[in-house]
Short mmCIF file of C-alpha atoms in Angstrom, two decimals:
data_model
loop_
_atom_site.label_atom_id
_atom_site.label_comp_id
_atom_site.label_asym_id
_atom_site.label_seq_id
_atom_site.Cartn_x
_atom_site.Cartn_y
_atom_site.Cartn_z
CA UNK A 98 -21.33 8.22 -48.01
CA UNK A 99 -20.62 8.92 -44.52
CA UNK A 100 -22.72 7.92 -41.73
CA UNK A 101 -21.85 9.92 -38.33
CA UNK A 102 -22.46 8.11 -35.29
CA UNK A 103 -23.56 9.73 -31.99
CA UNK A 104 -21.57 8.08 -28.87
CA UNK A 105 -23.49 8.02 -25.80
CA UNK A 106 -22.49 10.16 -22.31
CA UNK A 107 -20.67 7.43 -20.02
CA UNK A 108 -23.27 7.44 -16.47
CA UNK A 109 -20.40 9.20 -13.91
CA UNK A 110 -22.80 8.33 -11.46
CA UNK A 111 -20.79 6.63 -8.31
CA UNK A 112 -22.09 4.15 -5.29
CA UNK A 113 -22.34 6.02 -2.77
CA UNK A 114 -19.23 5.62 0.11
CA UNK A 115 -21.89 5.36 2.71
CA UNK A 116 -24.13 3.00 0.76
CA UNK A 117 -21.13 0.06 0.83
CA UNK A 118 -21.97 -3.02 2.83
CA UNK A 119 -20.01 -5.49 4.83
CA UNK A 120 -16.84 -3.30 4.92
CA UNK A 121 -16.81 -1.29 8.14
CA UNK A 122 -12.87 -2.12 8.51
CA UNK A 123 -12.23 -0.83 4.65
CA UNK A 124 -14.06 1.95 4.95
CA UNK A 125 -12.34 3.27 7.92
CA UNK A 126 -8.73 2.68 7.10
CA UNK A 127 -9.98 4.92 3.72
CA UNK A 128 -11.31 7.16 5.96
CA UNK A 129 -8.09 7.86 7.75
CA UNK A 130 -5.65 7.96 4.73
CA UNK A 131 -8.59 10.92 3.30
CA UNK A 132 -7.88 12.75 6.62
CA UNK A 133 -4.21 11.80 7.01
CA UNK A 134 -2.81 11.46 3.30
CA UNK A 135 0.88 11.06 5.18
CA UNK A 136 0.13 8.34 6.61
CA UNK A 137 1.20 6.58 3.02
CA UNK A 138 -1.73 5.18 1.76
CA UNK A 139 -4.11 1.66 1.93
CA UNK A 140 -3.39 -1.44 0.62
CA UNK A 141 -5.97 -3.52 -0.38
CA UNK A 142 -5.43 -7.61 -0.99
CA UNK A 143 -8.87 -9.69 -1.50
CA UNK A 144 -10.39 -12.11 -4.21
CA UNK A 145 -12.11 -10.78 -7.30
CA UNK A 146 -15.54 -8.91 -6.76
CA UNK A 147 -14.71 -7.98 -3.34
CA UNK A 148 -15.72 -4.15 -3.49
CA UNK A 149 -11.93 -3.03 -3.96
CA UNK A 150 -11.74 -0.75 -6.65
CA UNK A 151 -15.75 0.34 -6.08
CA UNK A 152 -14.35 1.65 -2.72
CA UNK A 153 -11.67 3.49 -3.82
CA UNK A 154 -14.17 5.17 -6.28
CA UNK A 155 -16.95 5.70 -3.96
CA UNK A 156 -14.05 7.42 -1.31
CA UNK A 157 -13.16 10.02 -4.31
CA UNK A 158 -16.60 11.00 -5.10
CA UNK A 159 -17.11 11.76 -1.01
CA UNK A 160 -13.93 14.03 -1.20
CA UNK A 161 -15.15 17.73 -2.84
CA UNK A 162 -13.59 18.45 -5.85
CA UNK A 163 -10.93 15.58 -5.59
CA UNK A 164 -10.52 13.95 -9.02
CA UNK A 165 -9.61 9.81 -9.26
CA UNK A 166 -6.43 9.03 -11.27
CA UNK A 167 -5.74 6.05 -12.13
CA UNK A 168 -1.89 4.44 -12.66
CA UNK A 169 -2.06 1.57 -15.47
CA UNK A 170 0.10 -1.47 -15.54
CA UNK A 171 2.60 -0.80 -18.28
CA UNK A 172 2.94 3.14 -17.31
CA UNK A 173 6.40 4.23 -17.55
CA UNK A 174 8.23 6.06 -14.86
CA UNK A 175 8.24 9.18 -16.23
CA UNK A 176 3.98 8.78 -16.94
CA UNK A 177 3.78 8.51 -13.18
CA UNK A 178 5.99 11.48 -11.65
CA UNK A 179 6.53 13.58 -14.91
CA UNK A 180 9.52 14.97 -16.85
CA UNK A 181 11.30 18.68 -17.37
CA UNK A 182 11.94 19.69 -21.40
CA UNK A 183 15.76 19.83 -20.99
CA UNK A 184 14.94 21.96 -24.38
CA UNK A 185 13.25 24.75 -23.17
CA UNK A 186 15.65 25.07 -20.52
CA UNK A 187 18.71 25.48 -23.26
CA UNK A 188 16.63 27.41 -25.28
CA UNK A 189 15.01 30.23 -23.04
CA UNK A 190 16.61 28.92 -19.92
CA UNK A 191 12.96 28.25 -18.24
CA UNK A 192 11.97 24.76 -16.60
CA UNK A 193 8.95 23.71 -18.25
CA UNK A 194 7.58 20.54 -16.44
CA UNK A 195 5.36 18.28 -18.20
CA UNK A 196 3.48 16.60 -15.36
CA UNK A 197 2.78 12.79 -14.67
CA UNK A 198 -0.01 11.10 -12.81
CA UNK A 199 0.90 12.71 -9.77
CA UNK A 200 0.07 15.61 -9.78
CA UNK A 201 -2.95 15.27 -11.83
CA UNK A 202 -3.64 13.30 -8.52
CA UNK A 203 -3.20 16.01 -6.29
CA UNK A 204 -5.91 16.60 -3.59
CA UNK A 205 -7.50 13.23 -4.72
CA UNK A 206 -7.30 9.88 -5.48
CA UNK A 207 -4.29 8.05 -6.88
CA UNK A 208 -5.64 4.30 -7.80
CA UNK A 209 -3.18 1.74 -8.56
CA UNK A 210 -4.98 -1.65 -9.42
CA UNK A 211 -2.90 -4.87 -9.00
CA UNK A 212 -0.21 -3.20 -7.37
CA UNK A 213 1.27 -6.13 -6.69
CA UNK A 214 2.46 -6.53 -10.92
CA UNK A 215 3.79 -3.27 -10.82
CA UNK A 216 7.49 -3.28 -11.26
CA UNK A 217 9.66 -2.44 -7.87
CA UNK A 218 10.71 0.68 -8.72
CA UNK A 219 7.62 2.22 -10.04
CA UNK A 220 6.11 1.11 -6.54
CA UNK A 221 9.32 2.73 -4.63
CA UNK A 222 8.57 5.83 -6.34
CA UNK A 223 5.24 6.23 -5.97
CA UNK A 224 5.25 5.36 -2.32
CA UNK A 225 8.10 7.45 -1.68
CA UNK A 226 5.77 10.48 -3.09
CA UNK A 227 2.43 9.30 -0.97
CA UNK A 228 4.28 9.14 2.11
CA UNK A 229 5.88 12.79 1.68
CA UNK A 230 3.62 14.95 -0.47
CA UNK A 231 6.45 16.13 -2.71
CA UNK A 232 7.25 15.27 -6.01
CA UNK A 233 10.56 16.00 -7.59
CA UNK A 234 11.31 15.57 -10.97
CA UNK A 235 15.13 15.24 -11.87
CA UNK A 236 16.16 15.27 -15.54
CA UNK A 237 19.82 16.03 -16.82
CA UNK A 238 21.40 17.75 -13.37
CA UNK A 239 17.76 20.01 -13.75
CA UNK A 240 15.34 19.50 -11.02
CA UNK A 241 12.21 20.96 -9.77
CA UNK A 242 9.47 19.81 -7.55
CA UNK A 243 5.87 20.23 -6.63
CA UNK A 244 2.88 19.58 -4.30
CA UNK A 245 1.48 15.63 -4.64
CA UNK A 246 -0.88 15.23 -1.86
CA UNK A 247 -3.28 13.15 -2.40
CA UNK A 248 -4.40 9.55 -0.83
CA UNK A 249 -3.21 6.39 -2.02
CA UNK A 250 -5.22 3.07 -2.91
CA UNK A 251 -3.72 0.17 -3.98
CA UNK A 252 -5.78 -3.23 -4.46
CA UNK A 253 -4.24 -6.86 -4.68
CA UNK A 254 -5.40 -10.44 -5.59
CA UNK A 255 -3.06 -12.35 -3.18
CA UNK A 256 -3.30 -15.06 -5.94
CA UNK A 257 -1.43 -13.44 -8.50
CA UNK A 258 1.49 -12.73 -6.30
CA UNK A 259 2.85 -11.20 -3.84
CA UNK A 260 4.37 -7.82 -2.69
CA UNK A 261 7.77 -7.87 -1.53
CA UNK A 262 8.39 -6.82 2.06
CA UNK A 263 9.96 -3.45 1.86
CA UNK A 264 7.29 -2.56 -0.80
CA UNK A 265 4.68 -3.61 1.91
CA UNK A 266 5.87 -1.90 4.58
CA UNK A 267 5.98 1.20 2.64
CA UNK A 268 2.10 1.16 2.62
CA UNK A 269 0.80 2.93 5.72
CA UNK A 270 -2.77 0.91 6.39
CA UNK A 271 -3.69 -2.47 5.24
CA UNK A 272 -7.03 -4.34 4.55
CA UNK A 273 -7.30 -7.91 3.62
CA UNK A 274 -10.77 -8.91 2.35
CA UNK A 275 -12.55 -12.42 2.45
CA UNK A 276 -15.51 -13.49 0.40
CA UNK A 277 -18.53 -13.25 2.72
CA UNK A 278 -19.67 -16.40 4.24
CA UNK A 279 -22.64 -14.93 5.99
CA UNK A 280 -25.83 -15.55 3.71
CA UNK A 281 -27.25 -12.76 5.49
CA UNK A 282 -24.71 -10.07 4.48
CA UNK A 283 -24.35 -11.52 1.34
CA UNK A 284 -28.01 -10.78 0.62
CA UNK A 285 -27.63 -7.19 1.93
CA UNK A 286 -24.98 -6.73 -0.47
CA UNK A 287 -26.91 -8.09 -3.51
CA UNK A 288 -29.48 -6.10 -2.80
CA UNK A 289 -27.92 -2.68 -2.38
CA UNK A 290 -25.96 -3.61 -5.57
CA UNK A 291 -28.81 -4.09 -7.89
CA UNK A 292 -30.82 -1.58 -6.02
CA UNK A 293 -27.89 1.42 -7.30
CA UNK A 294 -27.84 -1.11 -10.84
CA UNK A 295 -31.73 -0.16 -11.32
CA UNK A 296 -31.82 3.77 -10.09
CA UNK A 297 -28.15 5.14 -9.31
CA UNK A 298 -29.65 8.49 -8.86
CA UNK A 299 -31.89 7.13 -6.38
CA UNK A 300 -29.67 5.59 -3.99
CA UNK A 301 -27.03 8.31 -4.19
CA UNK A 302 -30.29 10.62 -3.17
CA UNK A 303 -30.61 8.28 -0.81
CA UNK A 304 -27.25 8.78 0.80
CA UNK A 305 -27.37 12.27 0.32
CA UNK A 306 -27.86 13.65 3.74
CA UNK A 307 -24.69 10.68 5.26
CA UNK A 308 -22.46 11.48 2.66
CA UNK A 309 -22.83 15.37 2.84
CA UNK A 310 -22.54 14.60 6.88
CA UNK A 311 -18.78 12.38 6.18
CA UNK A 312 -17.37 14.94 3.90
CA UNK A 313 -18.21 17.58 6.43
CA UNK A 314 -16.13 14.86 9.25
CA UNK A 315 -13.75 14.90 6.95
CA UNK A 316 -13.03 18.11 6.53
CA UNK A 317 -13.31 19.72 10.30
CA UNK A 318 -10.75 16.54 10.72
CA UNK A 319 -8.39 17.47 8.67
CA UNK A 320 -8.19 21.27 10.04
CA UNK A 321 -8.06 19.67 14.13
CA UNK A 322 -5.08 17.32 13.17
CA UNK A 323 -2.66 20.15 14.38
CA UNK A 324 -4.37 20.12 17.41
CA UNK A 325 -3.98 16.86 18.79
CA UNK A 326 -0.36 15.82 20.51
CA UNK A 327 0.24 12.27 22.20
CA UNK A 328 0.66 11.58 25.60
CA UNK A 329 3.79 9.65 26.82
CA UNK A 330 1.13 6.72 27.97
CA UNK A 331 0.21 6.33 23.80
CA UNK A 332 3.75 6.81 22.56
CA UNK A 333 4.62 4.18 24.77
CA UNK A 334 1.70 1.67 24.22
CA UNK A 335 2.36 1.78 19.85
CA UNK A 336 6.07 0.76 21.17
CA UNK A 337 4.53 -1.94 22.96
CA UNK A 338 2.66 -3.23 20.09
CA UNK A 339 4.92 -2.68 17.32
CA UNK A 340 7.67 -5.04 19.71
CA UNK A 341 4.76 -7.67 20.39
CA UNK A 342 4.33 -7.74 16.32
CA UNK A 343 8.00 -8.24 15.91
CA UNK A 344 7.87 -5.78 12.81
CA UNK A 345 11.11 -4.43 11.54
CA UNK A 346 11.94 -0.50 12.08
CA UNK A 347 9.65 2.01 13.78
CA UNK A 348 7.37 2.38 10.90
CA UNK A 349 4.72 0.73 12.52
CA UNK A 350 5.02 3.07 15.37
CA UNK A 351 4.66 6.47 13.57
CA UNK A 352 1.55 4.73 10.83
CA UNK A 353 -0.15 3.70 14.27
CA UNK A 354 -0.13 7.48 16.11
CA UNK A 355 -0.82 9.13 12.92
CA UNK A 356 -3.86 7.01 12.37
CA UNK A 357 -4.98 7.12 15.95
CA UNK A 358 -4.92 10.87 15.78
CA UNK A 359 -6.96 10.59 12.64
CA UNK A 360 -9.69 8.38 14.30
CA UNK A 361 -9.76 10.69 17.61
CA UNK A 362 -10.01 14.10 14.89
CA UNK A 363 -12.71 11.99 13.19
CA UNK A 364 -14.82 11.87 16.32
CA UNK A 365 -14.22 15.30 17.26
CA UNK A 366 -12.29 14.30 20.18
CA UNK A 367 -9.68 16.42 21.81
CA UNK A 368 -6.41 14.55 22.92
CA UNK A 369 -5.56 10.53 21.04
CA UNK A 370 -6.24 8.11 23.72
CA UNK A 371 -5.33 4.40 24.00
CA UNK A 372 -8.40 3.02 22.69
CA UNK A 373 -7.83 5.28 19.44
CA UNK A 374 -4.85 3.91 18.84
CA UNK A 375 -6.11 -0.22 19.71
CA UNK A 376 -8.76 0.48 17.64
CA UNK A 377 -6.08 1.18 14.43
CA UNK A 378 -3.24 -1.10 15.20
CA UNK A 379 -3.98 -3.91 13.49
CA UNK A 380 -4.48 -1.67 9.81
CA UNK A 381 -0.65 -0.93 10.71
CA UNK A 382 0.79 -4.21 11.78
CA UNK A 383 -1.10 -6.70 9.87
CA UNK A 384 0.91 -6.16 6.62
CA UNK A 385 4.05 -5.94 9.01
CA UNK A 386 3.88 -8.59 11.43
CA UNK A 387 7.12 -11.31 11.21
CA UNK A 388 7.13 -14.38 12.81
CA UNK A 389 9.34 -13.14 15.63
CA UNK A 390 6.05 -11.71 17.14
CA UNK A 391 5.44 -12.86 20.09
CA UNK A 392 2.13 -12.47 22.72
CA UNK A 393 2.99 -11.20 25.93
CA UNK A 394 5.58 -8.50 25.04
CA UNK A 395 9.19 -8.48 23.87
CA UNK A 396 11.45 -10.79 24.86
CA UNK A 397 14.34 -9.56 27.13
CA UNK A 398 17.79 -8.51 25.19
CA UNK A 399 20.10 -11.21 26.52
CA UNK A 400 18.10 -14.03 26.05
CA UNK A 401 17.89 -15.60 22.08
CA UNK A 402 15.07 -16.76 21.11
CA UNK A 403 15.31 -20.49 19.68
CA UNK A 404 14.85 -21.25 16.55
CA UNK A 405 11.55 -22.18 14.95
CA UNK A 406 11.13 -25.58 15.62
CA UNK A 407 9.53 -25.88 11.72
CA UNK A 408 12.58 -24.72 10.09
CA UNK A 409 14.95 -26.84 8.18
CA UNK A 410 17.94 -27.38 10.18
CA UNK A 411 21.43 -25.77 8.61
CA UNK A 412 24.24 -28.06 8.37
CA UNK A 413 27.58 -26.92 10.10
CA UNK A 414 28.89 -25.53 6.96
CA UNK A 415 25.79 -23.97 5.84
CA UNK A 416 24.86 -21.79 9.43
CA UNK A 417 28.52 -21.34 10.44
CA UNK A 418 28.02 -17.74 8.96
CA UNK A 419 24.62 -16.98 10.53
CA UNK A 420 25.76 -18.53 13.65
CA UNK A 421 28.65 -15.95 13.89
CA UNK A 422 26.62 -13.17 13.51
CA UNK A 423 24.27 -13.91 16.15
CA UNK A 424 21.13 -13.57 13.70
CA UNK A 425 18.21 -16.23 13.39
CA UNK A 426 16.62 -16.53 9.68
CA UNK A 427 13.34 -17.70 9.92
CA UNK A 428 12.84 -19.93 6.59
CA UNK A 429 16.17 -21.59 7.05
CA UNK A 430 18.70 -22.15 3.84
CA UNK A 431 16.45 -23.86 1.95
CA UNK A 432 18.04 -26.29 -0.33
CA UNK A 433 21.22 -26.36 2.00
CA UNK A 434 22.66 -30.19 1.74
CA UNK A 435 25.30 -31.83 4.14
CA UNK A 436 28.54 -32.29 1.92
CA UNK A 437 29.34 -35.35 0.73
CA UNK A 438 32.65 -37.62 0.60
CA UNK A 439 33.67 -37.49 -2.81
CA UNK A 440 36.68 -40.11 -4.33
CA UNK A 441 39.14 -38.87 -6.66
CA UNK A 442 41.10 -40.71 -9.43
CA UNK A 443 44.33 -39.71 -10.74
CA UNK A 444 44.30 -38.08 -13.81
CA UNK A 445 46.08 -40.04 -16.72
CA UNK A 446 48.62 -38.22 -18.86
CA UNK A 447 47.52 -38.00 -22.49
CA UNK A 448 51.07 -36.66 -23.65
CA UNK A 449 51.61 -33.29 -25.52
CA UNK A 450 49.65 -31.45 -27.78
CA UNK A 451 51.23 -32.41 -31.72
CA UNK A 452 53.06 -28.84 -33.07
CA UNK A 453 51.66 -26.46 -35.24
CA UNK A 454 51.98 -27.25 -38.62
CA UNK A 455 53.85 -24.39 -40.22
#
């Protein structure tokens, strides 16, 4: 006898973007990578039950028509950017592509959860199609490429590692969350939680009229980007901060205009100003920032700056290279030991080996 089950609908219901509490910075870095997609995604590092992955949701559903993809842990490289039928092409001589995550991403969300246990290279490809929009997929001397435009969120526990430094700086904006400590706004976002937990259709009503209002931002944004150019007085002031962070390349520089002429098209203003770009430095150089950054400005070119005074000091033999070169590394050699005087013994004779028996 069989017995035929009837499976629920899954709720696609979504909390509302303008319904999150307690994450003004979040929600505006997400709000510039929607307007800018180029400017290579956000990064996202905070504790468990921070509101990560509920953001990255809640940005999709304000987008019109944007689907949310997400990019598991063990997907292989050609899941994530796709593959050509080498096949078709010998047989009819016609590329056939068979896409990957990407482009099913295109014009939305591409979610990557725990980023940070990704292996290397999946994260150098992906970021190297966020930050460009193009996807090429090369099989067998046969290429072809395609559209991938879509904004990248990435989320992090800090505790389960790290990201290594060029995968970090690859990421346009960062955000790093902390668990609130005010009991206040922890109440406000209990309560707006179970509130969407008891009626979801309620609060996204709710939120109707704001999130109708955003997606309508977003949109006359994204068609006044064009528009907006940077004065010499901006250009000059990301330079500024970018030296005063100490961060490596001129990254920095081009994440922090882009974003600042996000902000300024996001409140309908007509030329990026100073503030704008103040206001969106530190989602650019937090993420970036070395220990050679300094407060007041660069230092000048002929004078070195000492060592840390925290660092493990090399011994001769150890920094002789280092010291040649001119260059200053900031952890030291760790586990670099002075040598040590050694005796040796003359090494007794123990005769010849017997011969081979025949």
């Amino acid at each position: 006898m069989t017995t035929t089950i009837s499976l629920a609908p899954v709720p696609s219901t979504v909390f509302p973007f303008t319904a999150l509490v307690g994450h003004d910075t979040l929600q505006l870095a997400l709000l510039l990578a929607a307007i800018d997609p180029g400017l290579g995604g956000v990064l996202i590092s905070g504790p468990r039950g921070t509101a990560k992955s509920t953001s990255a949701r809640a940005l999709a559903a304000l987008l019109p028509d944007a689907p949310f993809v997400t990019l598991p842990l063990a997907a292989s490289p050609e899941q994530l950017v796709g593959t050509l039928s080498i096949e078709d092409v010998l047989r009819d001589g016609q590329v056939r592509l068979a896409p990957g995550l990407v482009a099913r991403a295109h014009g939305g969300v591409l979610y990557v959860d725990e980023v940070n246990l990704l292996p290397d290279a999946l994260v150098d490809s992906l970021l190297d199609v966020a930050a460009s929009g193009v996807n090429t997929v090369a099989r067998d001397g046969v290429s072809h490429q395609h559209a991938a435009r879509f904004v990248l969120v990435g989320t992090m526990n800090p505790e389960e590692g790290e990201l290594r430094p060029q995968l970090l700086d690859r990421f346009g904006l960062s955000v790093a969350l902390a668990n609130p400590t005010d009991p206040a706004v922890r109440q406000a976002i209990v309560r707006a939680r179970l509130a969407f937990d008891l009626d979801p259709q309620a609060v996204v009503a709710q939120h109707a009229a704001a999130q109708a209002g955003l997606a309508l931002s977003i949109t006359r944004a994204r068609a006044a980007l064009a528009g907006l150019a940077w004065t010499d007085e901006v250009v000059q002031h990301a330079a500024q901060r970018a030296l005063e962070a100490g961060v490596d390349g001129i990254r920095a520089d081009l994440v922090m205009l882009r974003a600042a002429r996000a902000l300024a098209a996001l409140e309908q203003r007509g030329s990026v100003r100073v503030q704008d770009l103040d206001a969106v430095a530190e989602l650019a150089l937090a993420h970036r920032r070395t220990e050679n950054a300094v407060a007041a400005g660069p230092a000048p070119a002929s004078a070195a700056a000492p060592p840390p005074s925290s660092a493990p000091r090399l011994s001769p033999a150890a920094g002789q290279g280092a010291a040649a070169s001119g260059q200053n590394t900031a952890e030291g050699d760790w586990g670099a030991l002075p040598p040590e005087p050694q005796s040796m013994a003359r090494v007794r004779s123990t005769g010849a080996w017997p011969p081979k028996k025949a």
